[in-house]
mmCIF file of C-alpha atoms in Angstrom:
data_model
loop_
_atom_site.group_PDB
_atom_site.id
_atom_site.type_symbol
_atom_site.label_atom_id
_atom_site.label_comp_id
_atom_site.label_asym_id
_atom_site.label_seq_id
_atom_site.Cartn_x
_atom_site.Cartn_y
_atom_site.Cartn_z
ATOM 1 C CA UNK V 1 -38.700 -65.090 -121.848
ATOM 2 C CA UNK V 2 -40.990 -68.304 -120.715
ATOM 3 C CA UNK V 3 -40.351 -67.318 -116.972
ATOM 4 C CA UNK V 4 -41.622 -64.110 -117.389
ATOM 5 C CA UNK V 5 -44.920 -65.519 -119.476
ATOM 6 C CA UNK V 6 -44.966 -68.180 -116.768
ATOM 7 C CA UNK V 7 -44.912 -65.451 -113.943
ATOM 8 C CA UNK V 8 -47.314 -63.013 -115.869
ATOM 9 C CA UNK V 9 -49.838 -66.360 -116.208
ATOM 10 C CA UNK V 10 -49.706 -66.931 -112.246
ATOM 11 C CA UNK V 11 -50.403 -63.536 -111.571
ATOM 12 C CA UNK V 12 -53.519 -63.545 -113.650
ATOM 13 C CA UNK V 13 -54.748 -66.657 -111.977
ATOM 14 C CA UNK V 14 -54.440 -65.527 -108.711
ATOM 15 C CA UNK V 15 -56.171 -62.229 -109.451
ATOM 16 C CA UNK V 16 -59.186 -64.549 -110.715
ATOM 17 C CA UNK V 17 -58.934 -66.983 -107.903
ATOM 18 C CA UNK V 18 -58.551 -63.544 -105.249
ATOM 19 C CA UNK V 19 -61.975 -64.268 -103.467
ATOM 20 C CA UNK V 20 -60.274 -67.995 -102.727
ATOM 21 C CA UNK V 21 -56.893 -66.473 -101.430
ATOM 22 C CA UNK V 22 -58.743 -63.698 -99.306
ATOM 23 C CA UNK V 23 -60.573 -66.199 -97.687
ATOM 24 C CA UNK V 24 -57.112 -68.687 -96.992
ATOM 25 C CA UNK V 25 -55.411 -65.428 -95.356
ATOM 26 C CA UNK V 26 -58.086 -64.769 -93.261
ATOM 27 C CA UNK V 27 -58.166 -68.451 -92.082
ATOM 28 C CA UNK V 28 -61.597 -69.608 -93.499
ATOM 29 C CA UNK V 29 -60.771 -71.208 -96.684
ATOM 30 C CA UNK V 30 -59.520 -74.733 -95.365
ATOM 31 C CA UNK V 31 -62.063 -75.467 -93.270
ATOM 32 C CA UNK V 32 -64.525 -74.456 -95.379
ATOM 33 C CA UNK V 33 -62.822 -76.545 -97.929
ATOM 34 C CA UNK V 34 -62.319 -79.618 -95.931
ATOM 35 C CA UNK V 35 -65.944 -79.819 -94.504
ATOM 36 C CA UNK V 36 -68.375 -78.687 -97.649
ATOM 37 C CA UNK V 37 -66.555 -78.053 -100.815
ATOM 38 C CA UNK V 38 -64.027 -80.706 -101.046
ATOM 39 C CA UNK V 39 -66.100 -83.461 -99.971
ATOM 40 C CA UNK V 40 -68.927 -82.285 -102.317
ATOM 41 C CA UNK V 41 -66.584 -81.883 -105.148
ATOM 42 C CA UNK V 42 -64.554 -85.358 -104.931
ATOM 43 C CA UNK V 43 -68.255 -87.112 -104.750
ATOM 44 C CA UNK V 44 -69.059 -85.668 -108.188
ATOM 45 C CA UNK V 45 -65.921 -85.260 -109.992
ATOM 46 C CA UNK V 46 -65.491 -89.396 -109.170
ATOM 47 C CA UNK V 47 -68.315 -90.002 -110.905
ATOM 48 C CA UNK V 48 -66.850 -88.825 -114.027
ATOM 49 C CA UNK V 49 -63.313 -90.030 -113.367
ATOM 50 C CA UNK V 50 -64.926 -93.422 -112.661
ATOM 51 C CA UNK V 51 -66.375 -93.495 -116.069
ATOM 52 C CA UNK V 52 -63.257 -92.401 -117.964
ATOM 53 C CA UNK V 53 -60.752 -94.461 -116.275
ATOM 54 C CA UNK V 54 -63.079 -97.679 -115.598
ATOM 55 C CA UNK V 55 -61.071 -99.701 -118.058
ATOM 56 C CA UNK V 56 -57.940 -98.617 -116.308
ATOM 57 C CA UNK V 57 -59.327 -99.532 -112.752
ATOM 58 C CA UNK V 58 -60.659 -103.060 -113.976
ATOM 59 C CA UNK V 59 -57.365 -104.140 -115.118
ATOM 60 C CA UNK V 60 -55.204 -102.282 -112.358
ATOM 61 C CA UNK V 61 -57.222 -104.382 -109.571
ATOM 62 C CA UNK V 62 -58.268 -107.595 -111.825
ATOM 63 C CA UNK V 63 -55.519 -109.851 -110.075
ATOM 64 C CA UNK V 64 -55.949 -108.317 -106.336
ATOM 65 C CA UNK V 65 -56.523 -112.084 -105.306
ATOM 66 C CA UNK V 66 -53.144 -113.127 -106.246
ATOM 67 C CA UNK V 67 -52.176 -111.689 -102.867
ATOM 68 C CA UNK V 68 -54.191 -113.384 -100.399
ATOM 69 C CA UNK V 69 -53.091 -115.272 -97.717
ATOM 70 C CA UNK V 70 -52.435 -119.071 -97.667
ATOM 71 C CA UNK V 71 -56.047 -119.538 -96.420
ATOM 72 C CA UNK V 72 -57.492 -117.621 -99.292
ATOM 73 C CA UNK V 73 -58.265 -114.201 -97.478
ATOM 74 C CA UNK V 74 -57.552 -110.822 -98.395
ATOM 75 C CA UNK V 75 -57.008 -107.652 -96.317
ATOM 76 C CA UNK V 76 -56.963 -104.609 -98.152
ATOM 77 C CA UNK V 77 -55.992 -100.963 -96.787
ATOM 78 C CA UNK V 78 -57.074 -98.182 -98.967
ATOM 79 C CA UNK V 79 -54.912 -94.770 -98.117
ATOM 80 C CA UNK V 80 -57.416 -91.978 -98.835
ATOM 81 C CA UNK V 81 -60.403 -93.508 -99.671
ATOM 82 C CA UNK V 82 -62.484 -90.264 -99.914
ATOM 83 C CA UNK V 83 -66.243 -91.247 -100.840
ATOM 84 C CA UNK V 84 -65.116 -94.801 -101.688
ATOM 85 C CA UNK V 85 -65.241 -94.698 -105.137
ATOM 86 C CA UNK V 86 -62.646 -97.845 -105.991
ATOM 87 C CA UNK V 87 -65.189 -99.943 -103.840
ATOM 88 C CA UNK V 88 -66.760 -101.285 -107.043
ATOM 89 C CA UNK V 89 -63.601 -102.435 -108.514
ATOM 90 C CA UNK V 90 -62.315 -104.646 -105.649
ATOM 91 C CA UNK V 91 -62.914 -108.522 -105.474
ATOM 92 C CA UNK V 92 -65.659 -110.019 -103.074
ATOM 93 C CA UNK V 93 -65.070 -110.692 -99.511
ATOM 94 C CA UNK V 94 -62.077 -109.193 -99.100
ATOM 95 C CA UNK V 95 -61.521 -107.503 -95.383
ATOM 96 C CA UNK V 96 -61.309 -104.016 -96.225
ATOM 97 C CA UNK V 97 -59.681 -100.795 -94.132
ATOM 98 C CA UNK V 98 -60.403 -97.504 -95.122
ATOM 99 C CA UNK V 99 -58.329 -94.624 -94.367
ATOM 100 C CA UNK V 100 -58.571 -90.726 -94.722
ATOM 101 C CA UNK V 101 -57.514 -87.544 -92.923
ATOM 102 C CA UNK V 102 -60.603 -85.885 -93.570
ATOM 103 C CA UNK V 103 -63.450 -86.922 -91.184
ATOM 104 C CA UNK V 104 -65.983 -85.285 -93.407
ATOM 105 C CA UNK V 105 -65.994 -87.954 -96.011
ATOM 106 C CA UNK V 106 -67.656 -90.402 -93.476
ATOM 107 C CA UNK V 107 -71.128 -89.677 -94.758
ATOM 108 C CA UNK V 108 -70.504 -90.084 -98.405
ATOM 109 C CA UNK V 109 -68.327 -93.198 -97.204
ATOM 110 C CA UNK V 110 -71.307 -94.846 -95.410
ATOM 111 C CA UNK V 111 -73.350 -94.531 -98.523
ATOM 112 C CA UNK V 112 -70.481 -96.131 -100.596
ATOM 113 C CA UNK V 113 -70.189 -99.287 -98.236
ATOM 114 C CA UNK V 114 -74.327 -99.945 -98.435
ATOM 115 C CA UNK V 115 -73.903 -99.838 -102.287
ATOM 116 C CA UNK V 116 -71.129 -102.141 -102.228
ATOM 117 C CA UNK V 117 -71.905 -105.430 -99.933
ATOM 118 C CA UNK V 118 -69.728 -108.011 -101.781
ATOM 119 C CA UNK V 119 -67.206 -105.755 -99.589
ATOM 120 C CA UNK V 120 -66.299 -106.794 -95.569
ATOM 121 C CA UNK V 121 -65.448 -103.352 -94.005
ATOM 122 C CA UNK V 122 -63.767 -103.415 -90.887
ATOM 123 C CA UNK V 123 -63.099 -99.934 -89.952
ATOM 124 C CA UNK V 124 -62.774 -96.383 -91.173
ATOM 125 C CA UNK V 125 -59.539 -94.704 -89.720
ATOM 126 C CA UNK V 126 -59.150 -90.828 -89.795
ATOM 127 C CA UNK V 127 -55.445 -90.464 -90.150
ATOM 128 C CA UNK V 128 -53.168 -89.501 -92.785
ATOM 129 C CA UNK V 129 -51.020 -91.665 -95.138
ATOM 130 C CA UNK V 130 -47.750 -90.274 -93.123
ATOM 131 C CA UNK V 131 -49.428 -91.696 -90.046
ATOM 132 C CA UNK V 132 -50.897 -95.654 -90.100
ATOM 133 C CA UNK V 133 -49.606 -96.299 -86.574
ATOM 134 C CA UNK V 134 -53.685 -97.473 -86.009
ATOM 135 C CA UNK V 135 -52.402 -100.270 -88.519
ATOM 136 C CA UNK V 136 -50.523 -103.085 -87.084
ATOM 137 C CA UNK V 137 -47.062 -104.164 -89.186
ATOM 138 C CA UNK V 138 -47.065 -106.502 -91.662
ATOM 139 C CA UNK V 139 -50.859 -106.753 -91.441
ATOM 140 C CA UNK V 140 -52.250 -106.263 -94.856
ATOM 141 C CA UNK V 141 -51.949 -108.267 -98.160
ATOM 142 C CA UNK V 142 -52.503 -104.778 -100.549
ATOM 143 C CA UNK V 143 -52.372 -101.148 -99.667
ATOM 144 C CA UNK V 144 -54.219 -99.389 -102.434
ATOM 145 C CA UNK V 145 -53.776 -95.292 -103.414
ATOM 146 C CA UNK V 146 -55.404 -93.535 -106.425
ATOM 147 C CA UNK V 147 -55.209 -90.033 -106.888
ATOM 148 C CA UNK V 148 -54.249 -89.543 -103.420
ATOM 149 C CA UNK V 149 -49.858 -88.853 -103.384
ATOM 150 C CA UNK V 150 -50.463 -85.672 -105.525
ATOM 151 C CA UNK V 151 -52.020 -84.090 -102.126
ATOM 152 C CA UNK V 152 -49.744 -85.793 -99.000
ATOM 153 C CA UNK V 153 -47.310 -83.518 -97.444
ATOM 154 C CA UNK V 154 -44.699 -86.355 -97.767
ATOM 155 C CA UNK V 155 -44.908 -88.712 -100.545
ATOM 156 C CA UNK V 156 -41.665 -90.673 -99.072
ATOM 157 C CA UNK V 157 -43.089 -91.025 -95.347
ATOM 158 C CA UNK V 158 -46.337 -92.502 -97.241
ATOM 159 C CA UNK V 159 -44.629 -95.297 -99.033
ATOM 160 C CA UNK V 160 -42.465 -95.956 -95.893
ATOM 161 C CA UNK V 161 -45.685 -96.357 -94.097
ATOM 162 C CA UNK V 162 -47.125 -98.641 -97.158
ATOM 163 C CA UNK V 163 -44.114 -100.718 -96.569
ATOM 164 C CA UNK V 164 -44.517 -101.088 -92.607
ATOM 165 C CA UNK V 165 -47.913 -102.529 -92.925
ATOM 166 C CA UNK V 166 -48.130 -104.672 -95.819
ATOM 167 C CA UNK V 167 -46.916 -108.489 -95.170
ATOM 168 C CA UNK V 168 -43.891 -110.027 -97.093
ATOM 169 C CA UNK V 169 -44.933 -110.431 -100.535
ATOM 170 C CA UNK V 170 -47.720 -107.930 -100.465
ATOM 171 C CA UNK V 171 -48.558 -105.592 -103.024
ATOM 172 C CA UNK V 172 -48.558 -101.551 -102.755
ATOM 173 C CA UNK V 173 -51.580 -100.972 -106.173
ATOM 174 C CA UNK V 174 -51.191 -97.385 -107.259
ATOM 175 C CA UNK V 175 -52.538 -95.118 -109.637
ATOM 176 C CA UNK V 176 -51.484 -91.207 -109.524
ATOM 177 C CA UNK V 177 -51.936 -88.321 -111.828
ATOM 178 C CA UNK V 178 -47.933 -86.674 -112.243
ATOM 179 C CA UNK V 179 -46.181 -84.598 -113.696
ATOM 180 C CA UNK V 180 -45.933 -84.228 -117.301
ATOM 181 C CA UNK V 181 -42.623 -84.239 -119.371
ATOM 182 C CA UNK V 182 -40.758 -81.296 -118.413
ATOM 183 C CA UNK V 183 -39.907 -79.879 -121.980
ATOM 184 C CA UNK V 184 -43.990 -80.450 -122.876
ATOM 185 C CA UNK V 185 -46.651 -77.104 -122.871
ATOM 186 C CA UNK V 186 -48.307 -79.190 -120.025
ATOM 187 C CA UNK V 187 -45.834 -79.174 -117.627
ATOM 188 C CA UNK V 188 -45.679 -75.402 -118.214
ATOM 189 C CA UNK V 189 -49.249 -75.365 -117.610
ATOM 190 C CA UNK V 190 -48.855 -77.416 -114.583
ATOM 191 C CA UNK V 191 -46.604 -74.558 -113.397
ATOM 192 C CA UNK V 192 -49.091 -71.836 -114.139
ATOM 193 C CA UNK V 193 -51.980 -73.567 -112.604
ATOM 194 C CA UNK V 194 -50.048 -75.062 -109.866
ATOM 195 C CA UNK V 195 -50.412 -72.379 -106.427
ATOM 196 C CA UNK V 196 -54.051 -71.849 -107.136
ATOM 197 C CA UNK V 197 -54.758 -75.738 -107.977
ATOM 198 C CA UNK V 198 -52.993 -76.310 -104.593
ATOM 199 C CA UNK V 199 -55.290 -74.059 -102.386
ATOM 200 C CA UNK V 200 -58.837 -74.743 -104.190
ATOM 201 C CA UNK V 201 -58.131 -78.560 -104.186
ATOM 202 C CA UNK V 202 -56.748 -79.023 -100.462
ATOM 203 C CA UNK V 203 -53.325 -79.285 -101.115
ATOM 204 C CA UNK V 204 -53.641 -81.281 -104.532
ATOM 205 C CA UNK V 205 -50.109 -80.622 -106.350
ATOM 206 C CA UNK V 206 -50.333 -81.362 -110.528
ATOM 207 C CA UNK V 207 -46.277 -81.240 -110.528
ATOM 208 C CA UNK V 208 -45.164 -84.509 -108.487
ATOM 209 C CA UNK V 209 -42.665 -86.758 -110.001
ATOM 210 C CA UNK V 210 -44.297 -89.555 -107.685
ATOM 211 C CA UNK V 211 -42.567 -92.458 -109.667
ATOM 212 C CA UNK V 212 -39.186 -91.489 -108.929
ATOM 213 C CA UNK V 213 -39.999 -91.917 -104.812
ATOM 214 C CA UNK V 214 -42.135 -95.194 -105.929
ATOM 215 C CA UNK V 215 -38.829 -96.330 -107.499
ATOM 216 C CA UNK V 216 -36.514 -95.128 -104.343
ATOM 217 C CA UNK V 217 -38.495 -97.230 -101.953
ATOM 218 C CA UNK V 218 -37.328 -100.659 -100.887
ATOM 219 C CA UNK V 219 -39.428 -102.830 -102.814
ATOM 220 C CA UNK V 220 -38.584 -106.051 -104.290
ATOM 221 C CA UNK V 221 -40.257 -105.667 -107.551
ATOM 222 C CA UNK V 222 -42.013 -102.664 -109.582
ATOM 223 C CA UNK V 223 -44.365 -102.511 -112.414
ATOM 224 C CA UNK V 224 -45.051 -99.210 -113.353
ATOM 225 C CA UNK V 225 -46.560 -97.410 -116.710
ATOM 226 C CA UNK V 226 -46.952 -93.994 -117.779
ATOM 227 C CA UNK V 227 -50.226 -93.279 -119.346
ATOM 228 C CA UNK V 228 -52.037 -90.369 -120.919
ATOM 229 C CA UNK V 229 -55.302 -90.822 -118.861
ATOM 230 C CA UNK V 230 -58.463 -90.220 -121.139
ATOM 231 C CA UNK V 231 -59.753 -87.240 -119.423
ATOM 232 C CA UNK V 232 -60.825 -83.732 -120.281
ATOM 233 C CA UNK V 233 -58.444 -81.542 -117.998
ATOM 234 C CA UNK V 234 -55.114 -81.670 -119.688
ATOM 235 C CA UNK V 235 -52.792 -80.977 -116.574
ATOM 236 C CA UNK V 236 -53.760 -84.244 -114.866
ATOM 237 C CA UNK V 237 -53.901 -86.157 -117.730
ATOM 238 C CA UNK V 238 -50.315 -87.522 -116.937
ATOM 239 C CA UNK V 239 -50.790 -90.680 -114.788
ATOM 240 C CA UNK V 240 -48.621 -93.605 -113.404
ATOM 241 C CA UNK V 241 -49.843 -96.928 -112.220
ATOM 242 C CA UNK V 242 -49.073 -100.364 -111.677
ATOM 243 C CA UNK V 243 -48.074 -102.525 -108.411
ATOM 244 C CA UNK V 244 -45.181 -102.765 -106.169
ATOM 245 C CA UNK V 245 -44.142 -105.786 -104.226
ATOM 246 C CA UNK V 246 -42.762 -105.769 -100.692
#
């Protein structure tokens, strides 16, 4: 009975989102989404996200300098930097490398860089998290991803690249929305919304059990917590945050 209800609700949502599905079928939605809709949407929504999640982000990034090299310098690589919403939380004078597969974030990113002069910006690399070949092996102290692994094509592939570019003893710091408990109503609604959600929000999945992939990767230490984020949208309230040491 529950499966029939889920199917019915999915069909209803797909009917409501029919214009987007039609544009997608015609091959018009993805370029429009990547160039216009998603950069605009993300720039606006991250203001709200940072306001509601500021305490969690401050706690998460507070100890980044513990992973600096012997000279006290810290090199940070952020995967999926988007419009630079995390810049304000990073420690002063760290060398910063930005990567994102969407080149259309460049304008918003440049604006964020100008507003965060406490960082030493090194380069912006247009690349997916699964292919960071422009970043040398064992060359960064910290890798950061926030609300990124929900939309990558291969979570395990991203984590392998994270381990490759990290120095020994370096840290991967993460904050990601994830699947809810499978017995919960939230998980049911994640199932209902998932097809339309992924289409509208550039491949973002509300149902990934990302912690499983992190725990399987070859990290020497993992500190990971599950939380209910103080967000209005129930579908993305389940989060994980923490760090993993190479």
